[in-house]
Every structure is written in C-alpha cells, then in structure tokens.
Amino acid sequence: MQQESTRRSNRDRTEATRADLIAAARKLFTEKSYAETGTPEIVAAAGVTRGALYHHFADKQALFAAVVEQEAAVVADEIERASPPSLFARDALIAGSDAYLTAMRAPGRTRLLLLDGPAVLGRAAMDEIDNRHGNRSLREGLVAAMRAQTMVRLPVEALTALLAAAFDRAALAIEAGAETAPYREVLVALIDGLSPTHLQAPGPARTR
C-alpha cells in the first residue's frame, strides 16, 4: 500500500513538473517567440532544474511540440463542446466553425499554431498534430453531414484540408485586426455551398 502511494506521489510530481514546463514555455514562446526563448529562461520560469527539462523533453523543439500539441487539443475540445451530436450536421459544422474562430483568439494561439508551429516543426509534423485534433473534429463533422445528406459526397481528406486552410486563413486575418463577421459569412457560405441543393445544376429554361 505504501509502495503504491509512493508511486502515485512520484507520478503526480512528474506530471506536475511537466505541466509547469509546458506552461512556462507557452508563456515565453508567445511573448518572445520560439527563436528568442532560451532553455535557461524556461527552467527559471518553471522553477525547475535544467536536468528536469531534459528528463521530460529531448530539447527545446520537443518542448515546443508539446506546447503546440496541448494548444491544438484545447482548440479541438472547444470545437467539440460547441458542436455536440445532438445538433443537426449542418448546424454542428457552423457551431464548430464559430468555436474555432473564438478559440483562436486566445493570446498567442494563432502564433503558436499557424506561424511558429509550421516554421519550427515543419508542415508534415503540424499536419499530424492537426489531424489528431482540429482537423479530426472537422473531418468527423463533414462525414456526419455527408451521411445526413446535407452535404454532397466529396473526397473527405481533400475537403478537410481545404476547409481547414480557409479557417486558418480567417484566424490569421482576424488576428491581424480584420473584422470577424465577413470571414464568418464566407465560411458559412462555403459550408452551405456544399449542400446538394446548392450544387444542383440548373434545369433547362422554361418556355411559355
């Protein structure tokens, strides 16, 4: 019993140290950028030793990847909470889109996920992270809409990638100071434009 308690205590301390490092790194990466942040600053801000940092992470890049993964998971969680299965498929996609734009307004998040993330980790690694989180949520929403026949059937991976790129571009523009409403209007139009009724070819003109 005592051994189990000790193991649990050690595990809790280990998880707390890791969480402290991620929190300290996130703050510094968003305030100064990845390139301008050194590991001595991170360990000082986290209140741990340099050895503790390298016990949990191979290097600064690995710590940055953990920060990005955590941010992406938070965004996906907010999307999923805003678009429960009880919503109609189309409404869930719109609600998820709104939740994404709202989530990306968190200070530093756009920089971490859309600017420094691809630059530091590479596009392929960022795609893998996105596919575990936000893109997964979007893909599931698109599949649900196709199954509900409120969206035409299209190659889901390609559609997910292209819509996600549109959402990311909107988030970047809003971060730079653009109004949200026009971007939201276009994103909703993109989603609604994929409905079978919107994509039906017009019939022959009627004559009297």
PDB file of N, CA and C in Angstrom, residues 41-107:
ATOM      1  N   GLU A  41      15.826  30.383 -19.576  1.00  0.00           N
ATOM      2  CA  GLU A  41      14.653  31.171 -19.201  1.00  0.00           C
ATOM      3  C   GLU A  41      13.472  30.273 -18.846  1.00  0.00           C
ATOM      4  N   ILE A  42      13.327  29.220 -19.608  1.00  0.00           N
ATOM      5  CA  ILE A  42      12.189  28.326 -19.391  1.00  0.00           C
ATOM      6  C   ILE A  42      12.290  27.644 -18.035  1.00  0.00           C
ATOM      7  N   VAL A  43      13.449  27.096 -17.716  1.00  0.00           N
ATOM      8  CA  VAL A  43      13.576  26.379 -16.443  1.00  0.00           C
ATOM      9  C   VAL A  43      13.460  27.350 -15.273  1.00  0.00           C
ATOM     10  N   ALA A  44      13.948  28.572 -15.452  1.00  0.00           N
ATOM     11  CA  ALA A  44      13.821  29.568 -14.382  1.00  0.00           C
ATOM     12  C   ALA A  44      12.353  29.921 -14.162  1.00  0.00           C
ATOM     13  N   ALA A  45      11.609  30.109 -15.260  1.00  0.00           N
ATOM     14  CA  ALA A  45      10.197  30.454 -15.143  1.00  0.00           C
ATOM     15  C   ALA A  45       9.387  29.305 -14.558  1.00  0.00           C
ATOM     16  N   ALA A  46       9.790  28.077 -14.865  1.00  0.00           N
ATOM     17  CA  ALA A  46       9.068  26.911 -14.360  1.00  0.00           C
ATOM     18  C   ALA A  46       9.472  26.554 -12.937  1.00  0.00           C
ATOM     19  N   GLY A  47      10.598  27.096 -12.466  1.00  0.00           N
ATOM     20  CA  GLY A  47      11.067  26.784 -11.129  1.00  0.00           C
ATOM     21  C   GLY A  47      11.616  25.379 -11.000  1.00  0.00           C
ATOM     22  N   VAL A  48      12.249  24.890 -12.084  1.00  0.00           N
ATOM     23  CA  VAL A  48      12.816  23.541 -12.064  1.00  0.00           C
ATOM     24  C   VAL A  48      14.276  23.614 -12.519  1.00  0.00           C
ATOM     25  N   THR A  49      14.955  22.493 -12.473  1.00  0.00           N
ATOM     26  CA  THR A  49      16.346  22.446 -12.899  1.00  0.00           C
ATOM     27  C   THR A  49      16.441  22.154 -14.393  1.00  0.00           C
ATOM     28  N   ARG A  50      17.589  22.445 -14.955  1.00  0.00           N
ATOM     29  CA  ARG A  50      17.830  22.126 -16.367  1.00  0.00           C
ATOM     30  C   ARG A  50      17.732  20.618 -16.583  1.00  0.00           C
ATOM     31  N   GLY A  51      18.191  19.860 -15.576  1.00  0.00           N
ATOM     32  CA  GLY A  51      18.100  18.407 -15.683  1.00  0.00           C
ATOM     33  C   GLY A  51      16.664  17.940 -15.770  1.00  0.00           C
ATOM     34  N   ALA A  52      15.764  18.614 -15.056  1.00  0.00           N
ATOM     35  CA  ALA A  52      14.347  18.247 -15.111  1.00  0.00           C
ATOM     36  C   ALA A  52      13.788  18.475 -16.508  1.00  0.00           C
ATOM     37  N   LEU A  53      14.221  19.566 -17.131  1.00  0.00           N
ATOM     38  CA  LEU A  53      13.765  19.827 -18.503  1.00  0.00           C
ATOM     39  C   LEU A  53      14.153  18.687 -19.421  1.00  0.00           C
ATOM     40  N   TYR A  54      15.425  18.287 -19.360  1.00  0.00           N
ATOM     41  CA  TYR A  54      15.892  17.254 -20.280  1.00  0.00           C
ATOM     42  C   TYR A  54      15.471  15.851 -19.857  1.00  0.00           C
ATOM     43  N   HIS A  55      14.961  15.726 -18.667  1.00  0.00           N
ATOM     44  CA  HIS A  55      14.357  14.442 -18.271  1.00  0.00           C
ATOM     45  C   HIS A  55      13.031  14.250 -18.999  1.00  0.00           C
ATOM     46  N   HIS A  56      12.318  15.347 -19.198  1.00  0.00           N
ATOM     47  CA  HIS A  56      10.994  15.261 -19.813  1.00  0.00           C
ATOM     48  C   HIS A  56      11.015  15.477 -21.320  1.00  0.00           C
ATOM     49  N   PHE A  57      11.956  16.273 -21.806  1.00  0.00           N
ATOM     50  CA  PHE A  57      11.975  16.633 -23.218  1.00  0.00           C
ATOM     51  C   PHE A  57      13.394  16.549 -23.756  1.00  0.00           C
ATOM     52  N   ALA A  58      13.515  16.033 -24.961  1.00  0.00           N
ATOM     53  CA  ALA A  58      14.847  15.849 -25.555  1.00  0.00           C
ATOM     54  C   ALA A  58      15.553  17.181 -25.781  1.00  0.00           C
ATOM     55  N   ASP A  59      14.786  18.213 -26.159  1.00  0.00           N
ATOM     56  CA  ASP A  59      15.371  19.525 -26.424  1.00  0.00           C
ATOM     57  C   ASP A  59      14.259  20.568 -26.453  1.00  0.00           C
ATOM     58  N   LYS A  60      14.628  21.784 -26.774  1.00  0.00           N
ATOM     59  CA  LYS A  60      13.642  22.878 -26.793  1.00  0.00           C
ATOM     60  C   LYS A  60      12.561  22.615 -27.833  1.00  0.00           C
ATOM     61  N   GLN A  61      12.933  22.049 -28.956  1.00  0.00           N
ATOM     62  CA  GLN A  61      11.951  21.770 -30.005  1.00  0.00           C
ATOM     63  C   GLN A  61      10.909  20.759 -29.532  1.00  0.00           C
ATOM     64  N   ALA A  62      11.362  19.754 -28.794  1.00  0.00           N
ATOM     65  CA  ALA A  62      10.422  18.756 -28.280  1.00  0.00           C
ATOM     66  C   ALA A  62       9.460  19.386 -27.282  1.00  0.00           C
ATOM     67  N   LEU A  63       9.957  20.312 -26.476  1.00  0.00           N
ATOM     68  CA  LEU A  63       9.089  21.035 -25.545  1.00  0.00           C
ATOM     69  C   LEU A  63       8.098  21.897 -26.324  1.00  0.00           C
ATOM     70  N   PHE A  64       8.572  22.552 -27.362  1.00  0.00           N
ATOM     71  CA  PHE A  64       7.680  23.357 -28.192  1.00  0.00           C
ATOM     72  C   PHE A  64       6.587  22.486 -28.806  1.00  0.00           C
ATOM     73  N   ALA A  65       6.953  21.297 -29.272  1.00  0.00           N
ATOM     74  CA  ALA A  65       5.960  20.385 -29.847  1.00  0.00           C
ATOM     75  C   ALA A  65       4.890  20.029 -28.818  1.00  0.00           C
ATOM     76  N   ALA A  66       5.286  19.852 -27.568  1.00  0.00           N
ATOM     77  CA  ALA A  66       4.325  19.548 -26.512  1.00  0.00           C
ATOM     78  C   ALA A  66       3.383  20.720 -26.267  1.00  0.00           C
ATOM     79  N   VAL A  67       3.921  21.928 -26.326  1.00  0.00           N
ATOM     80  CA  VAL A  67       3.097  23.127 -26.171  1.00  0.00           C
ATOM     81  C   VAL A  67       2.073  23.202 -27.296  1.00  0.00           C
ATOM     82  N   VAL A  68       2.525  22.988 -28.522  1.00  0.00           N
ATOM     83  CA  VAL A  68       1.640  23.062 -29.684  1.00  0.00           C
ATOM     84  C   VAL A  68       0.572  21.974 -29.618  1.00  0.00           C
ATOM     85  N   GLU A  69       0.978  20.775 -29.236  1.00  0.00           N
ATOM     86  CA  GLU A  69       0.014  19.669 -29.118  1.00  0.00           C
ATOM     87  C   GLU A  69      -1.068  20.006 -28.106  1.00  0.00           C
ATOM     88  N   GLN A  70      -0.675  20.587 -26.982  1.00  0.00           N
ATOM     89  CA  GLN A  70      -1.638  20.949 -25.947  1.00  0.00           C
ATOM     90  C   GLN A  70      -2.592  22.034 -26.451  1.00  0.00           C
ATOM     91  N   GLU A  71      -2.054  23.029 -27.141  1.00  0.00           N
ATOM     92  CA  GLU A  71      -2.903  24.094 -27.684  1.00  0.00           C
ATOM     93  C   GLU A  71      -3.896  23.542 -28.693  1.00  0.00           C
ATOM     94  N   ALA A  72      -3.428  22.664 -29.569  1.00  0.00           N
ATOM     95  CA  ALA A  72      -4.315  22.073 -30.577  1.00  0.00           C
ATOM     96  C   ALA A  72      -5.414  21.241 -29.919  1.00  0.00           C
ATOM     97  N   ALA A  73      -5.072  20.555 -28.844  1.00  0.00           N
ATOM     98  CA  ALA A  73      -6.066  19.751 -28.132  1.00  0.00           C
ATOM     99  C   ALA A  73      -7.124  20.634 -27.488  1.00  0.00           C
ATOM    100  N   VAL A  74      -6.714  21.773 -26.945  1.00  0.00           N
ATOM    101  CA  VAL A  74      -7.665  22.705 -26.327  1.00  0.00           C
ATOM    102  C   VAL A  74      -8.641  23.237 -27.375  1.00  0.00           C
ATOM    103  N   VAL A  75      -8.115  23.602 -28.545  1.00  0.00           N
ATOM    104  CA  VAL A  75      -8.980  24.106 -29.619  1.00  0.00           C
ATOM    105  C   VAL A  75      -9.984  23.031 -30.037  1.00  0.00           C
ATOM    106  N   ALA A  76      -9.519  21.814 -30.227  1.00  0.00           N
ATOM    107  CA  ALA A  76     -10.418  20.724 -30.628  1.00  0.00           C
ATOM    108  C   ALA A  76     -11.481  20.481 -29.576  1.00  0.00           C
ATOM    109  N   ASP A  77     -11.102  20.563 -28.307  1.00  0.00           N
ATOM    110  CA  ASP A  77     -12.069  20.355 -27.232  1.00  0.00           C
ATOM    111  C   ASP A  77     -13.155  21.430 -27.261  1.00  0.00           C
ATOM    112  N   GLU A  78     -12.756  22.674 -27.514  1.00  0.00           N
ATOM    113  CA  GLU A  78     -13.752  23.748 -27.580  1.00  0.00           C
ATOM    114  C   GLU A  78     -14.680  23.567 -28.777  1.00  0.00           C
ATOM    115  N   ILE A  79     -14.131  23.113 -29.897  1.00  0.00           N
ATOM    116  CA  ILE A  79     -14.962  22.837 -31.073  1.00  0.00           C
ATOM    117  C   ILE A  79     -15.979  21.741 -30.767  1.00  0.00           C
ATOM    118  N   GLU A  80     -15.519  20.673 -30.141  1.00  0.00           N
ATOM    119  CA  GLU A  80     -16.401  19.534 -29.870  1.00  0.00           C
ATOM    120  C   GLU A  80     -17.463  19.867 -28.838  1.00  0.00           C
ATOM    121  N   ARG A  81     -17.126  20.698 -27.858  1.00  0.00           N
ATOM    122  CA  ARG A  81     -18.129  21.095 -26.867  1.00  0.00           C
ATOM    123  C   ARG A  81     -19.198  21.984 -27.490  1.00  0.00           C
ATOM    124  N   ALA A  82     -18.801  22.755 -28.509  1.00  0.00           N
ATOM    125  CA  ALA A  82     -19.759  23.646 -29.169  1.00  0.00           C
ATOM    126  C   ALA A  82     -20.620  22.932 -30.205  1.00  0.00           C
ATOM    127  N   SER A  83     -20.237  21.740 -30.607  1.00  0.00           N
ATOM    128  CA  SER A  83     -20.957  21.034 -31.677  1.00  0.00           C
ATOM    129  C   SER A  83     -21.276  19.602 -31.265  1.00  0.00           C
ATOM    130  N   PRO A  84     -22.132  19.423 -30.258  1.00  0.00           N
ATOM    131  CA  PRO A  84     -22.463  18.076 -29.780  1.00  0.00           C
ATOM    132  C   PRO A  84     -23.256  17.290 -30.823  1.00  0.00           C
ATOM    133  N   PRO A  85     -23.296  15.966 -30.707  1.00  0.00           N
ATOM    134  CA  PRO A  85     -24.019  15.130 -31.671  1.00  0.00           C
ATOM    135  C   PRO A  85     -25.517  15.441 -31.748  1.00  0.00           C
ATOM    136  N   SER A  86     -26.059  16.098 -30.738  1.00  0.00           N
ATOM    137  CA  SER A  86     -27.490  16.424 -30.739  1.00  0.00           C
ATOM    138  C   SER A  86     -27.846  17.482 -31.784  1.00  0.00           C
ATOM    139  N   LEU A  87     -26.862  18.242 -32.272  1.00  0.00           N
ATOM    140  CA  LEU A  87     -27.124  19.252 -33.293  1.00  0.00           C
ATOM    141  C   LEU A  87     -27.269  18.598 -34.659  1.00  0.00           C
ATOM    142  N   PHE A  88     -28.066  19.222 -35.529  1.00  0.00           N
ATOM    143  CA  PHE A  88     -28.090  18.792 -36.919  1.00  0.00           C
ATOM    144  C   PHE A  88     -26.697  18.983 -37.505  1.00  0.00           C
ATOM    145  N   ALA A  89     -26.356  18.137 -38.494  1.00  0.00           N
ATOM    146  CA  ALA A  89     -24.994  18.107 -39.016  1.00  0.00           C
ATOM    147  C   ALA A  89     -24.541  19.477 -39.521  1.00  0.00           C
ATOM    148  N   ARG A  90     -25.395  20.177 -40.244  1.00  0.00           N
ATOM    149  CA  ARG A  90     -25.032  21.487 -40.775  1.00  0.00           C
ATOM    150  C   ARG A  90     -24.821  22.477 -39.628  1.00  0.00           C
ATOM    151  N   ASP A  91     -25.728  22.462 -38.652  1.00  0.00           N
ATOM    152  CA  ASP A  91     -25.607  23.377 -37.515  1.00  0.00           C
ATOM    153  C   ASP A  91     -24.350  23.090 -36.705  1.00  0.00           C
ATOM    154  N   ALA A  92     -23.991  21.804 -36.588  1.00  0.00           N
ATOM    155  CA  ALA A  92     -22.777  21.434 -35.854  1.00  0.00           C
ATOM    156  C   ALA A  92     -21.537  21.978 -36.553  1.00  0.00           C
ATOM    157  N   LEU A  93     -21.516  21.938 -37.881  1.00  0.00           N
ATOM    158  CA  LEU A  93     -20.371  22.478 -38.619  1.00  0.00           C
ATOM    159  C   LEU A  93     -20.249  23.986 -38.417  1.00  0.00           C
ATOM    160  N   ILE A  94     -21.371  24.686 -38.452  1.00  0.00           N
ATOM    161  CA  ILE A  94     -21.336  26.133 -38.246  1.00  0.00           C
ATOM    162  C   ILE A  94     -20.900  26.456 -36.821  1.00  0.00           C
ATOM    163  N   ALA A  95     -21.466  25.739 -35.856  1.00  0.00           N
ATOM    164  CA  ALA A  95     -21.097  25.977 -34.453  1.00  0.00           C
ATOM    165  C   ALA A  95     -19.625  25.672 -34.225  1.00  0.00           C
ATOM    166  N   GLY A  96     -19.131  24.617 -34.852  1.00  0.00           N
ATOM    167  CA  GLY A  96     -17.717  24.283 -34.727  1.00  0.00           C
ATOM    168  C   GLY A  96     -16.826  25.341 -35.354  1.00  0.00           C
ATOM    169  N   SER A  97     -17.264  25.903 -36.475  1.00  0.00           N
ATOM    170  CA  SER A  97     -16.503  26.969 -37.121  1.00  0.00           C
ATOM    171  C   SER A  97     -16.417  28.198 -36.217  1.00  0.00           C
ATOM    172  N   ASP A  98     -17.550  28.561 -35.629  1.00  0.00           N
ATOM    173  CA  ASP A  98     -17.563  29.708 -34.710  1.00  0.00           C
ATOM    174  C   ASP A  98     -16.656  29.450 -33.511  1.00  0.00           C
ATOM    175  N   ALA A  99     -16.721  28.223 -32.992  1.00  0.00           N
ATOM    176  CA  ALA A  99     -15.896  27.882 -31.826  1.00  0.00           C
ATOM    177  C   ALA A  99     -14.414  27.955 -32.178  1.00  0.00           C
ATOM    178  N   TYR A 100     -14.065  27.550 -33.394  1.00  0.00           N
ATOM    179  CA  TYR A 100     -12.667  27.620 -33.811  1.00  0.00           C
ATOM    180  C   TYR A 100     -12.185  29.066 -33.837  1.00  0.00           C
ATOM    181  N   LEU A 101     -12.970  29.940 -34.462  1.00  0.00           N
ATOM    182  CA  LEU A 101     -12.556  31.343 -34.541  1.00  0.00           C
ATOM    183  C   LEU A 101     -12.442  31.964 -33.157  1.00  0.00           C
ATOM    184  N   THR A 102     -13.343  31.584 -32.263  1.00  0.00           N
ATOM    185  CA  THR A 102     -13.281  32.090 -30.888  1.00  0.00           C
ATOM    186  C   THR A 102     -12.056  31.546 -30.157  1.00  0.00           C
ATOM    187  N   ALA A 103     -11.818  30.255 -30.300  1.00  0.00           N
ATOM    188  CA  ALA A 103     -10.680  29.631 -29.614  1.00  0.00           C
ATOM    189  C   ALA A 103      -9.352  30.221 -30.078  1.00  0.00           C
ATOM    190  N   MET A 104      -9.268  30.575 -31.352  1.00  0.00           N
ATOM    191  CA  MET A 104      -8.019  31.094 -31.887  1.00  0.00           C
ATOM    192  C   MET A 104      -7.739  32.529 -31.455  1.00  0.00           C
ATOM    193  N   ARG A 105      -8.695  33.150 -30.768  1.00  0.00           N
ATOM    194  CA  ARG A 105      -8.454  34.498 -30.259  1.00  0.00           C
ATOM    195  C   ARG A 105      -7.663  34.490 -28.953  1.00  0.00           C
ATOM    196  N   ALA A 106      -7.458  33.329 -28.360  1.00  0.00           N
ATOM    197  CA  ALA A 106      -6.658  33.258 -27.136  1.00  0.00           C
ATOM    198  C   ALA A 106      -5.270  33.824 -27.416  1.00  0.00           C
ATOM    199  N   PRO A 107      -4.768  34.697 -26.549  1.00  0.00           N
ATOM    200  CA  PRO A 107      -3.476  35.346 -26.810  1.00  0.00           C
ATOM    201  C   PRO A 107      -2.370  34.339 -27.132  1.00  0.00           C
TER     202      PRO A 107
END
